[in-house]
PDB file of C-alpha atoms and ligand atoms in Angstrom:
ATOM      1  CA  UNK A1392     -23.060  -6.495   6.279  1.00 94.00           C
ATOM      2  CA  UNK A1393     -22.669  -2.930   8.431  1.00 97.00           C
ATOM      3  CA  UNK A1394     -21.622  -0.214   6.507  1.00 98.00           C
ATOM      4  CA  UNK A1395     -20.463   3.447   8.484  1.00 98.00           C
ATOM      5  CA  UNK A1396     -20.765   6.238   7.597  1.00 98.00           C
ATOM      6  CA  UNK A1397     -19.893   8.175  10.392  1.00 98.00           C
ATOM      7  CA  UNK A1398     -17.443   7.745  12.454  1.00 98.00           C
ATOM      8  CA  UNK A1399     -18.329   8.234  15.641  1.00 98.00           C
ATOM      9  CA  UNK A1400     -21.191   5.358  14.763  1.00 98.00           C
ATOM     10  CA  UNK A1401     -17.836   3.418  13.929  1.00 98.00           C
ATOM     11  CA  UNK A1402     -16.319   4.226  17.157  1.00 98.00           C
ATOM     12  CA  UNK A1403     -19.230   3.609  19.582  1.00 98.00           C
ATOM     13  CA  UNK A1404     -19.237  -0.314  18.126  1.00 98.00           C
ATOM     14  CA  UNK A1405     -16.303  -0.880  18.527  1.00 98.00           C
ATOM     15  CA  UNK A1406     -15.777   0.563  22.880  1.00 98.00           C
ATOM     16  CA  UNK A1407     -18.780  -2.540  22.928  1.00 98.00           C
ATOM     17  CA  UNK A1408     -16.348  -5.054  21.217  1.00 98.00           C
ATOM     18  CA  UNK A1409     -14.169  -3.628  23.502  1.00 98.00           C
ATOM     19  CA  UNK A1410     -15.760  -4.420  26.979  1.00 98.00           C
ATOM     20  CA  UNK A1411     -17.088  -7.965  24.787  1.00 98.00           C
ATOM     21  CA  UNK A1412     -12.617  -8.605  24.627  1.00 98.00           C
ATOM     22  CA  UNK A1413     -14.076  -9.516  21.600  1.00 98.00           C
ATOM     23  CA  UNK A1414     -10.246  -8.855  19.189  1.00 98.00           C
ATOM     24  CA  UNK A1415     -10.796  -6.191  15.701  1.00 98.00           C
ATOM     25  CA  UNK A1416      -8.655  -6.414  12.665  1.00 98.00           C
ATOM     26  CA  UNK A1417      -8.169  -3.741  10.172  1.00 99.00           C
ATOM     27  CA  UNK A1418      -8.019  -3.078   6.783  1.00 98.00           C
ATOM     28  CA  UNK A1419      -7.274  -0.410   5.650  1.00 98.00           C
ATOM     29  CA  UNK A1420      -8.323   0.406   1.860  1.00 98.00           C
ATOM     30  CA  UNK A1421      -8.932   2.972  -0.783  1.00 98.00           C
ATOM     31  CA  UNK A1422     -11.539   0.808  -2.606  1.00 98.00           C
ATOM     32  CA  UNK A1423     -11.548  -0.753  -6.091  1.00 97.00           C
ATOM     33  CA  UNK A1424     -11.221  -4.149  -3.989  1.00 97.00           C
ATOM     34  CA  UNK A1425      -9.750  -6.864  -5.505  1.00 96.00           C
ATOM     35  CA  UNK A1426      -7.832 -10.221  -4.784  1.00 96.00           C
ATOM     36  CA  UNK A1427      -5.238  -8.837  -3.317  1.00 96.00           C
ATOM     37  CA  UNK A1428      -7.129  -7.111  -0.718  1.00 98.00           C
ATOM     38  CA  UNK A1429      -9.364  -9.653  -0.467  1.00 98.00           C
ATOM     39  CA  UNK A1430      -5.872 -11.758   0.303  1.00 97.00           C
ATOM     40  CA  UNK A1431      -5.217  -9.526   2.775  1.00 98.00           C
ATOM     41  CA  UNK A1432      -9.036  -9.543   4.612  1.00 98.00           C
ATOM     42  CA  UNK A1433      -9.377 -13.096   4.636  1.00 98.00           C
ATOM     43  CA  UNK A1434      -6.572 -12.719   7.060  1.00 98.00           C
ATOM     44  CA  UNK A1435      -8.068 -10.589   9.416  1.00 98.00           C
ATOM     45  CA  UNK A1436     -10.931 -12.274   9.920  1.00 98.00           C
ATOM     46  CA  UNK A1437      -9.047 -15.513  10.550  1.00 98.00           C
ATOM     47  CA  UNK A1438      -7.401 -14.421  13.189  1.00 98.00           C
ATOM     48  CA  UNK A1439      -9.607 -11.834  14.942  1.00 98.00           C
ATOM     49  CA  UNK A1440     -12.850 -11.675  16.392  1.00 98.00           C
ATOM     50  CA  UNK A1441     -14.047  -8.182  14.582  1.00 98.00           C
ATOM     51  CA  UNK A1442     -12.650  -6.893  10.585  1.00 98.00           C
ATOM     52  CA  UNK A1443     -13.142  -3.653   9.976  1.00 98.00           C
ATOM     53  CA  UNK A1444     -12.516  -2.376   6.305  1.00 98.00           C
ATOM     54  CA  UNK A1445     -11.720   1.282   5.122  1.00 98.00           C
ATOM     55  CA  UNK A1446     -12.325   2.880   1.537  1.00 98.00           C
ATOM     56  CA  UNK A1447     -11.895   5.877   2.104  1.00 98.00           C
ATOM     57  CA  UNK A1448      -9.608   7.434  -0.783  1.00 98.00           C
ATOM     58  CA  UNK A1449      -7.175  10.048   1.518  1.00 98.00           C
ATOM     59  CA  UNK A1450      -7.009  12.993  -0.427  1.00 98.00           C
ATOM     60  CA  UNK A1451      -3.896  13.846   1.691  1.00 98.00           C
ATOM     61  CA  UNK A1452      -1.810  11.274   0.302  1.00 97.00           C
ATOM     62  CA  UNK A1453      -2.472  12.639  -3.252  1.00 96.00           C
ATOM     63  CA  UNK A1454       0.841  14.187  -5.433  1.00 92.00           C
ATOM     64  CA  UNK A1455      -0.980  14.778  -8.225  1.00 92.00           C
ATOM     65  CA  UNK A1456      -4.395  15.752  -8.616  1.00 94.00           C
ATOM     66  CA  UNK A1457      -5.230  14.834 -12.063  1.00 94.00           C
ATOM     67  CA  UNK A1458      -4.715  10.862  -9.941  1.00 93.00           C
ATOM     68  CA  UNK A1459      -6.890  11.354  -6.739  1.00 96.00           C
ATOM     69  CA  UNK A1460      -8.177  12.847  -9.370  1.00 96.00           C
ATOM     70  CA  UNK A1461      -8.971   9.369 -11.783  1.00 94.00           C
ATOM     71  CA  UNK A1462      -8.695   7.286  -8.264  1.00 95.00           C
ATOM     72  CA  UNK A1463     -11.691   4.543  -9.087  1.00 95.00           C
ATOM     73  CA  UNK A1464     -14.460   5.226  -6.269  1.00 97.00           C
ATOM     74  CA  UNK A1465     -17.335   2.103  -6.187  1.00 97.00           C
ATOM     75  CA  UNK A1466     -18.336   1.124  -3.383  1.00 98.00           C
ATOM     76  CA  UNK A1467     -20.549  -0.577  -4.026  1.00 98.00           C
ATOM     77  CA  UNK A1468     -18.830  -3.140  -6.650  1.00 98.00           C
ATOM     78  CA  UNK A1469     -17.160  -3.128  -3.192  1.00 98.00           C
ATOM     79  CA  UNK A1470     -20.013  -4.082  -0.310  1.00 98.00           C
ATOM     80  CA  UNK A1471     -20.853  -6.789  -3.283  1.00 98.00           C
ATOM     81  CA  UNK A1472     -17.403  -8.871  -2.756  1.00 98.00           C
ATOM     82  CA  UNK A1473     -17.404  -8.476   0.870  1.00 98.00           C
ATOM     83  CA  UNK A1474     -20.602  -9.635   0.754  1.00 98.00           C
ATOM     84  CA  UNK A1475     -19.504 -12.847  -0.137  1.00 97.00           C
ATOM     85  CA  UNK A1476     -16.502 -12.939   1.954  1.00 97.00           C
ATOM     86  CA  UNK A1477     -18.529 -12.186   5.091  1.00 98.00           C
ATOM     87  CA  UNK A1478     -21.369 -10.622   5.878  1.00 97.00           C
ATOM     88  CA  UNK A1479     -20.033  -9.495   9.165  1.00 96.00           C
ATOM     89  CA  UNK A1480     -17.520  -7.266   8.538  1.00 98.00           C
ATOM     90  CA  UNK A1481     -17.724  -3.985   9.805  1.00 98.00           C
ATOM     91  CA  UNK A1482     -16.898  -1.417   6.755  1.00 98.00           C
ATOM     92  CA  UNK A1483     -15.917   2.470   7.090  1.00 98.00           C
ATOM     93  CA  UNK A1484     -16.530   4.711   4.533  1.00 98.00           C
ATOM     94  CA  UNK A1485     -16.675   7.777   6.184  1.00 98.00           C
ATOM     95  CA  UNK A1486     -17.084  11.211   3.548  1.00 98.00           C
ATOM     96  CA  UNK A1487     -13.760  13.177   3.520  1.00 98.00           C
ATOM     97  CA  UNK A1488     -15.563  15.938   5.872  1.00 98.00           C
ATOM     98  CA  UNK A1489     -16.004  13.452   8.302  1.00 98.00           C
ATOM     99  CA  UNK A1490     -12.882  12.555   8.699  1.00 98.00           C
ATOM    100  CA  UNK A1491     -10.734  16.059   8.696  1.00 98.00           C
ATOM    101  CA  UNK A1492     -12.520  18.860   8.570  1.00 97.00           C
ATOM    102  CA  UNK A1493     -13.068  21.350   6.752  1.00 96.00           C
ATOM    103  CA  UNK A1494      -9.070  21.480   7.229  1.00 95.00           C
ATOM    104  CA  UNK A1495      -7.654  19.192   4.065  1.00 97.00           C
ATOM    105  CA  UNK A1496      -4.686  18.617   5.826  1.00 97.00           C
ATOM    106  CA  UNK A1497      -2.157  16.046   6.843  1.00 97.00           C
ATOM    107  CA  UNK A1498       0.463  16.855  10.295  1.00 97.00           C
ATOM    108  CA  UNK A1499       4.711  16.123   8.795  1.00 96.00           C
ATOM    109  CA  UNK A1500       5.844  12.923  10.393  1.00 96.00           C
ATOM    110  CA  UNK A1501       9.510  12.233  10.538  1.00 95.00           C
ATOM    111  CA  UNK A1502       9.655   8.483  10.529  1.00 96.00           C
ATOM    112  CA  UNK A1503      13.809   8.366  10.611  1.00 96.00           C
ATOM    113  CA  UNK A1504      14.745   8.748   6.983  1.00 95.00           C
ATOM    114  CA  UNK A1505      12.597   5.778   5.097  1.00 97.00           C
ATOM    115  CA  UNK A1506      10.375   8.871   3.663  1.00 96.00           C
ATOM    116  CA  UNK A1507      12.933  10.382   2.063  1.00 95.00           C
ATOM    117  CA  UNK A1508      14.124   7.503  -0.345  1.00 96.00           C
ATOM    118  CA  UNK A1509      12.048   5.754  -3.262  1.00 95.00           C
ATOM    119  CA  UNK A1510       7.886   7.075  -3.272  1.00 95.00           C
ATOM    120  CA  UNK A1511       8.828   9.707  -0.400  1.00 95.00           C
ATOM    121  CA  UNK A1512      11.283  11.527  -3.855  1.00 94.00           C
ATOM    122  CA  UNK A1513       8.619  10.984  -5.997  1.00 93.00           C
ATOM    123  CA  UNK A1514       5.629  12.096  -4.487  1.00 93.00           C
ATOM    124  CA  UNK A1515       5.565  14.761  -1.962  1.00 91.00           C
ATOM    125  CA  UNK A1516       3.831  14.307   1.135  1.00 94.00           C
ATOM    126  CA  UNK A1517       3.369  11.915   0.547  1.00 97.00           C
ATOM    127  CA  UNK A1518       4.197   9.823   2.683  1.00 97.00           C
ATOM    128  CA  UNK A1519       2.857  12.772   5.789  1.00 98.00           C
ATOM    129  CA  UNK A1520      -1.061  11.742   3.480  1.00 98.00           C
ATOM    130  CA  UNK A1521      -0.509   8.050   4.483  1.00 98.00           C
ATOM    131  CA  UNK A1522       1.124   8.480   8.266  1.00 98.00           C
ATOM    132  CA  UNK A1523      -1.791  11.009   8.600  1.00 98.00           C
ATOM    133  CA  UNK A1524      -4.707   8.660   8.149  1.00 98.00           C
ATOM    134  CA  UNK A1525      -3.837   5.585   8.738  1.00 98.00           C
ATOM    135  CA  UNK A1526      -2.702   7.016  11.908  1.00 98.00           C
ATOM    136  CA  UNK A1527      -6.187   8.777  12.497  1.00 98.00           C
ATOM    137  CA  UNK A1528      -8.459   4.757  11.257  1.00 98.00           C
ATOM    138  CA  UNK A1529      -6.417   3.442  13.978  1.00 98.00           C
ATOM    139  CA  UNK A1530      -7.910   5.960  16.724  1.00 98.00           C
ATOM    140  CA  UNK A1531     -10.855   5.370  15.556  1.00 98.00           C
ATOM    141  CA  UNK A1532     -11.785   1.789  14.826  1.00 98.00           C
ATOM    142  CA  UNK A1533      -9.084   0.581  17.227  1.00 98.00           C
ATOM    143  CA  UNK A1534      -7.360  -2.615  16.373  1.00 98.00           C
ATOM    144  CA  UNK A1535      -5.443  -5.438  17.403  1.00 98.00           C
ATOM    145  CA  UNK A1536      -3.550  -6.146  14.549  1.00 98.00           C
ATOM    146  CA  UNK A1537      -4.239  -3.766  11.362  1.00 99.00           C
ATOM    147  CA  UNK A1538      -2.854  -5.582   7.313  1.00 98.00           C
ATOM    148  CA  UNK A1539      -1.272  -4.088   4.922  1.00 98.00           C
ATOM    149  CA  UNK A1540       0.329  -6.047   1.738  1.00 98.00           C
ATOM    150  CA  UNK A1541       3.902  -5.721   0.872  1.00 98.00           C
ATOM    151  CA  UNK A1542       3.562  -4.698  -2.765  1.00 98.00           C
ATOM    152  CA  UNK A1543       3.932  -0.735  -0.804  1.00 98.00           C
ATOM    153  CA  UNK A1544       6.396  -2.187   0.985  1.00 98.00           C
ATOM    154  CA  UNK A1545       7.764   1.140   2.185  1.00 98.00           C
ATOM    155  CA  UNK A1546       4.542   1.992   2.702  1.00 98.00           C
ATOM    156  CA  UNK A1547       4.439  -0.925   4.964  1.00 98.00           C
ATOM    157  CA  UNK A1548       7.677  -0.073   7.333  1.00 98.00           C
ATOM    158  CA  UNK A1549       6.422   3.235   7.913  1.00 98.00           C
ATOM    159  CA  UNK A1550       3.211   2.559   9.110  1.00 98.00           C
ATOM    160  CA  UNK A1551       5.585   0.286  10.944  1.00 98.00           C
ATOM    161  CA  UNK A1552       7.672   3.110  12.078  1.00 98.00           C
ATOM    162  CA  UNK A1553       4.432   5.094  13.273  1.00 98.00           C
ATOM    163  CA  UNK A1554       2.896   2.684  15.232  1.00 98.00           C
ATOM    164  CA  UNK A1555       6.598   2.490  16.672  1.00 98.00           C
ATOM    165  CA  UNK A1556       7.229   6.147  17.703  1.00 96.00           C
ATOM    166  CA  UNK A1557       3.706   6.787  18.431  1.00 95.00           C
ATOM    167  CA  UNK A1558       3.828   3.171  21.008  1.00 97.00           C
ATOM    168  CA  UNK A1559       0.022   2.923  18.823  1.00 98.00           C
ATOM    169  CA  UNK A1560      -1.233  -1.223  20.789  1.00 98.00           C
ATOM    170  CA  UNK A1561      -1.505  -2.116  16.967  1.00 98.00           C
ATOM    171  CA  UNK A1562      -0.185  -5.475  15.088  1.00 98.00           C
ATOM    172  CA  UNK A1563       1.503  -4.470  12.665  1.00 98.00           C
ATOM    173  CA  UNK A1564       1.287  -7.152   9.206  1.00 98.00           C
ATOM    174  CA  UNK A1565       2.598  -7.488   6.103  1.00 98.00           C
ATOM    175  CA  UNK A1566       1.430 -10.028   3.895  1.00 97.00           C
ATOM    176  CA  UNK A1567       2.998 -11.107   0.166  1.00 97.00           C
ATOM    177  CA  UNK A1568       2.372  -9.258  -2.745  1.00 97.00           C
ATOM    178  CA  UNK A1569      -0.656 -10.782  -4.505  1.00 97.00           C
ATOM    179  CA  UNK A1570      -0.264 -11.223  -8.203  1.00 98.00           C
ATOM    180  CA  UNK A1571      -2.294 -11.776 -11.746  1.00 98.00           C
ATOM    181  CA  UNK A1572      -1.679 -14.957 -13.884  1.00 98.00           C
ATOM    182  CA  UNK A1573       0.955 -13.146 -15.566  1.00 98.00           C
ATOM    183  CA  UNK A1574       2.964 -11.967 -13.098  1.00 98.00           C
ATOM    184  CA  UNK A1575       1.376  -7.795 -13.273  1.00 98.00           C
ATOM    185  CA  UNK A1576       0.883  -6.683  -9.365  1.00 98.00           C
ATOM    186  CA  UNK A1577      -2.463  -6.484  -8.095  1.00 98.00           C
ATOM    187  CA  UNK A1578      -3.056  -3.035  -7.590  1.00 97.00           C
ATOM    188  CA  UNK A1579      -6.185  -0.221  -8.053  1.00 95.00           C
ATOM    189  CA  UNK A1580      -4.770   1.175 -11.041  1.00 95.00           C
ATOM    190  CA  UNK A1581      -5.001  -1.661 -13.240  1.00 97.00           C
ATOM    191  CA  UNK A1582      -7.953  -1.287 -14.388  1.00 95.00           C
ATOM    192  CA  UNK A1583      -7.267   1.864 -15.396  1.00 96.00           C
ATOM    193  CA  UNK A1584      -4.249   0.470 -18.159  1.00 98.00           C
ATOM    194  CA  UNK A1585      -4.939   0.180 -21.873  1.00 98.00           C
ATOM    195  CA  UNK A1586      -5.230  -2.500 -23.717  1.00 98.00           C
ATOM    196  CA  UNK A1587      -1.818  -1.794 -25.073  1.00 98.00           C
ATOM    197  CA  UNK A1588      -0.495  -1.475 -21.408  1.00 98.00           C
ATOM    198  CA  UNK A1589      -2.110  -4.222 -19.313  1.00 98.00           C
ATOM    199  CA  UNK A1590       0.027  -6.316 -22.266  1.00 98.00           C
ATOM    200  CA  UNK A1591       2.642  -4.426 -21.950  1.00 98.00           C
ATOM    201  CA  UNK A1592       3.439  -4.307 -18.718  1.00 98.00           C
ATOM    202  CA  UNK A1593       3.640  -8.341 -17.021  1.00 98.00           C
ATOM    203  CA  UNK A1594       7.249  -7.641 -18.356  1.00 98.00           C
ATOM    204  CA  UNK A1595       7.784  -5.480 -14.998  1.00 98.00           C
ATOM    205  CA  UNK A1596       7.306  -8.445 -13.114  1.00 98.00           C
ATOM    206  CA  UNK A1597       9.918 -10.793 -15.204  1.00 98.00           C
ATOM    207  CA  UNK A1598      12.597  -7.885 -15.380  1.00 98.00           C
ATOM    208  CA  UNK A1599      12.545  -8.196 -11.426  1.00 98.00           C
ATOM    209  CA  UNK A1600      13.063 -11.614 -11.864  1.00 98.00           C
ATOM    210  CA  UNK A1601      15.878 -11.779 -13.790  1.00 98.00           C
ATOM    211  CA  UNK A1602      16.904  -8.304 -11.975  1.00 98.00           C
ATOM    212  CA  UNK A1603      17.280 -11.375  -9.075  1.00 98.00           C
ATOM    213  CA  UNK A1604      18.909 -14.300 -10.311  1.00 98.00           C
ATOM    214  CA  UNK A1605      22.061 -11.661 -11.964  1.00 98.00           C
ATOM    215  CA  UNK A1606      22.312  -9.536  -7.974  1.00 97.00           C
ATOM    216  CA  UNK A1607      22.961 -13.157  -7.596  1.00 95.00           C
ATOM    217  CA  UNK A1608      26.354 -13.144  -9.014  1.00 96.00           C
ATOM    218  CA  UNK A1609      26.507  -8.987 -10.187  1.00 96.00           C
ATOM    219  CA  UNK A1610      27.431  -5.722  -8.296  1.00 95.00           C
ATOM    220  CA  UNK A1611      23.912  -3.200  -7.908  1.00 96.00           C
ATOM    221  CA  UNK A1612      25.556  -1.384  -9.935  1.00 96.00           C
ATOM    222  CA  UNK A1613      25.193  -3.506 -12.568  1.00 97.00           C
ATOM    223  CA  UNK A1614      21.879  -4.755 -12.418  1.00 97.00           C
ATOM    224  CA  UNK A1615      20.250  -1.452 -11.961  1.00 97.00           C
ATOM    225  CA  UNK A1616      22.269  -0.780 -15.059  1.00 98.00           C
ATOM    226  CA  UNK A1617      20.395  -2.811 -17.399  1.00 98.00           C
ATOM    227  CA  UNK A1618      17.326  -2.887 -15.507  1.00 98.00           C
ATOM    228  CA  UNK A1619      17.336   0.998 -16.566  1.00 98.00           C
ATOM    229  CA  UNK A1620      18.599  -0.813 -20.203  1.00 98.00           C
ATOM    230  CA  UNK A1621      15.883  -2.783 -20.729  1.00 98.00           C
ATOM    231  CA  UNK A1622      13.045  -0.106 -20.476  1.00 98.00           C
ATOM    232  CA  UNK A1623      15.022   2.166 -21.954  1.00 98.00           C
ATOM    233  CA  UNK A1624      14.125  -0.146 -25.207  1.00 98.00           C
ATOM    234  CA  UNK A1625      10.283   0.053 -24.130  1.00 98.00           C
ATOM    235  CA  UNK A1626       8.439   1.085 -25.952  1.00 98.00           C
ATOM    236  CA  UNK A1627       5.064   1.514 -23.515  1.00 98.00           C
ATOM    237  CA  UNK A1628       6.304   1.298 -19.802  1.00 98.00           C
ATOM    238  CA  UNK A1629       8.895   4.016 -18.954  1.00 98.00           C
ATOM    239  CA  UNK A1630      10.892   3.785 -16.060  1.00 98.00           C
ATOM    240  CA  UNK A1631      10.280   5.861 -12.871  1.00 98.00           C
ATOM    241  CA  UNK A1632      13.414   4.526 -10.833  1.00 98.00           C
ATOM    242  CA  UNK A1633      14.832   0.916 -10.351  1.00 98.00           C
ATOM    243  CA  UNK A1634      16.736   1.361  -7.484  1.00 97.00           C
ATOM    244  CA  UNK A1635      18.899  -1.894  -5.248  1.00 98.00           C
ATOM    245  CA  UNK A1636      17.979  -1.047  -1.232  1.00 97.00           C
ATOM    246  CA  UNK A1637      18.323  -2.239   2.113  1.00 96.00           C
ATOM    247  CA  UNK A1638      14.805  -4.059   4.128  1.00 96.00           C
ATOM    248  CA  UNK A1639      15.402  -1.691   7.287  1.00 95.00           C
ATOM    249  CA  UNK A1640      16.987   1.528   6.104  1.00 95.00           C
ATOM    250  CA  UNK A1641      15.562   1.266   2.802  1.00 97.00           C
ATOM    251  CA  UNK A1642      18.319   3.078   1.158  1.00 96.00           C
ATOM    252  CA  UNK A1643      19.718   2.657  -2.306  1.00 96.00           C
ATOM    253  CA  UNK A1644      23.181  -0.311  -1.582  1.00 94.00           C
ATOM    254  CA  UNK A1645      26.744  -0.027  -3.201  1.00 84.00           C
ATOM    255  CA  UNK A1646      27.661  -3.072  -1.511  1.00 87.00           C
ATOM    256  CA  UNK A1647      26.436  -6.252  -0.306  1.00 87.00           C
ATOM    257  CA  UNK A1648      27.064  -7.736   2.689  1.00 86.00           C
ATOM    258  CA  UNK A1649      25.845 -11.340   3.682  1.00 82.00           C
ATOM    259  CA  UNK A1650      24.143  -9.628   6.816  1.00 82.00           C
ATOM    260  CA  UNK A1651      22.083  -7.847   5.307  1.00 91.00           C
ATOM    261  CA  UNK A1652      18.600  -8.364   3.394  1.00 95.00           C
ATOM    262  CA  UNK A1653      17.932  -6.769  -0.046  1.00 97.00           C
ATOM    263  CA  UNK A1654      15.564  -5.752  -2.138  1.00 98.00           C
ATOM    264  CA  UNK A1655      14.723  -3.555  -6.033  1.00 98.00           C
ATOM    265  CA  UNK A1656      12.309  -1.700  -5.406  1.00 98.00           C
ATOM    266  CA  UNK A1657      10.173   0.129  -9.212  1.00 98.00           C
ATOM    267  CA  UNK A1658       8.025   2.591  -9.921  1.00 98.00           C
ATOM    268  CA  UNK A1659       7.573   3.076 -13.578  1.00 98.00           C
ATOM    269  CA  UNK A1660       4.141   4.439 -15.866  1.00 98.00           C
ATOM    270  CA  UNK A1661       2.297   2.799 -18.625  1.00 98.00           C
ATOM    271  CA  UNK A1662       1.376   5.289 -20.200  1.00 98.00           C
ATOM    272  CA  UNK A1663      -0.492   8.105 -17.935  1.00 95.00           C
ATOM    273  CA  UNK A1664      -0.823   4.971 -15.248  1.00 95.00           C
ATOM    274  CA  UNK A1665       1.850   4.692 -12.090  1.00 96.00           C
ATOM    275  CA  UNK A1666       2.635   1.180 -11.109  1.00 98.00           C
ATOM    276  CA  UNK A1667       4.546   0.782  -8.457  1.00 98.00           C
ATOM    277  CA  UNK A1668       5.783  -2.585  -7.684  1.00 98.00           C
ATOM    278  CA  UNK A1669       9.215  -5.095  -5.334  1.00 98.00           C
ATOM    279  CA  UNK A1670      11.207  -8.165  -4.790  1.00 98.00           C
ATOM    280  CA  UNK A1671      12.523  -9.763  -2.468  1.00 98.00           C
ATOM    281  CA  UNK A1672      16.583 -10.145  -4.070  1.00 97.00           C
ATOM    282  CA  UNK A1673      17.582 -13.022  -0.174  1.00 88.00           C
TER     283      UNK A1673
HETATM  284  O1  PAF B2598      -2.031   1.323   0.572  1.00 95.09           O
HETATM  285  C1  PAF B2598      -3.307   1.768   0.104  1.00 95.09           C
HETATM  286  O2  PAF B2598      -4.747   1.353   0.013  1.00 95.09           O
HETATM  287  C2  PAF B2598      -3.681   3.137   1.362  1.00 95.09           C
HETATM  288  O3  PAF B2598      -2.448   4.356   0.979  1.00 95.09           O
HETATM  289  C3  PAF B2598      -3.879   3.001   2.570  1.00 95.09           C
HETATM  290  C4  PAF B2598      -2.647   2.111   3.659  1.00 95.09           C
HETATM  291  C5  PAF B2598      -4.995   2.805   2.442  1.00 95.09           C
HETATM  292  C6  PAF B2598      -3.822   5.031   3.081  1.00 95.09           C
HETATM  293  O4  PAF B2598      -5.030   5.250   2.325  1.00 95.09           O
END
C-alpha cells in the first residue's frame, strides 16, 4: 500500500494512470474509518481500476474549534483497516500546509441556495470549507468516480452542485447510510460518545423511522411537532433541528405533493458530540 503525503507525488502517479487509460475512484474521508467508509471503498474498488482514499481533517469546514481539535486522528489504524481491503489502495494523507500553503482559508461558493438550509444555518462557513477541499482533492486525484455517503445528504447534494457548476469531470456516487445493529448511523464521531450517550443514541433512528410512518397520514408540521416533543422528553439527547425537506431543493416543506420526494433531516447533541442522520420519507 502506498501512502502519499504530498499532492505533487499523488498527482504524478495519477498522470501515469491516466496515460494508461485506467479509471480512478476516490473516497474522500477525514479518517477514523468505520464500516460505512469501508463500504464506500469496497464499491470504489469494484467499479474502478485504481482507488484513492484521502484522509485529511479539513480545518476550514469546522466552525467550532473544539470540534476540530477533538476530531479523531488515527492514521496508522486507518491504514491497517485499508490493508485488509486491498494492498492496492492509494492513501492520500496530506498535511494542512500541503493543501493550503500558509493561507488556511476557504473559497466562497454558491450552491444555488442548498448551502443556506439545515447544516448551513447551524454551521457557518461549513460548506465553503467542504467545497474548497473537495474541489482541491478532485484537482489532485482527478477521479472518474467519487463516493460519498448519504448520511451527509446535504453535503452530497452540494458536491453534485459543485461538480455541475464548475464542470468538474467526475461522476459523484451517493451511497446508502451504513448503520450499527441498533440503528445508529455510523460516524467517526461515534467513538467520542460516552457509554450513556452511546446507549441513548439509537433513539435518533427509531424516532426517524416512526416519523416516516406518521408522515404517511399526518402533515409535515404535525410530524415535526411530534419529533420535537419526543426529544424534549429525552434527558440525554438534545435536538438541534428536525425538518422535513424536499430532497431536491432541501427546503423545509409546508405541504406534500405527490410529485416530490421528501426526507426527514435531524441534528442532535449527545453530550458534546453532534450527530446527524436522515431518512427518505417516500
Ligand atoms: O464527509 C467528510 O468526511 C468530509 O466532509 C469530506 C467530504 C471528506 C471533506 O472533508
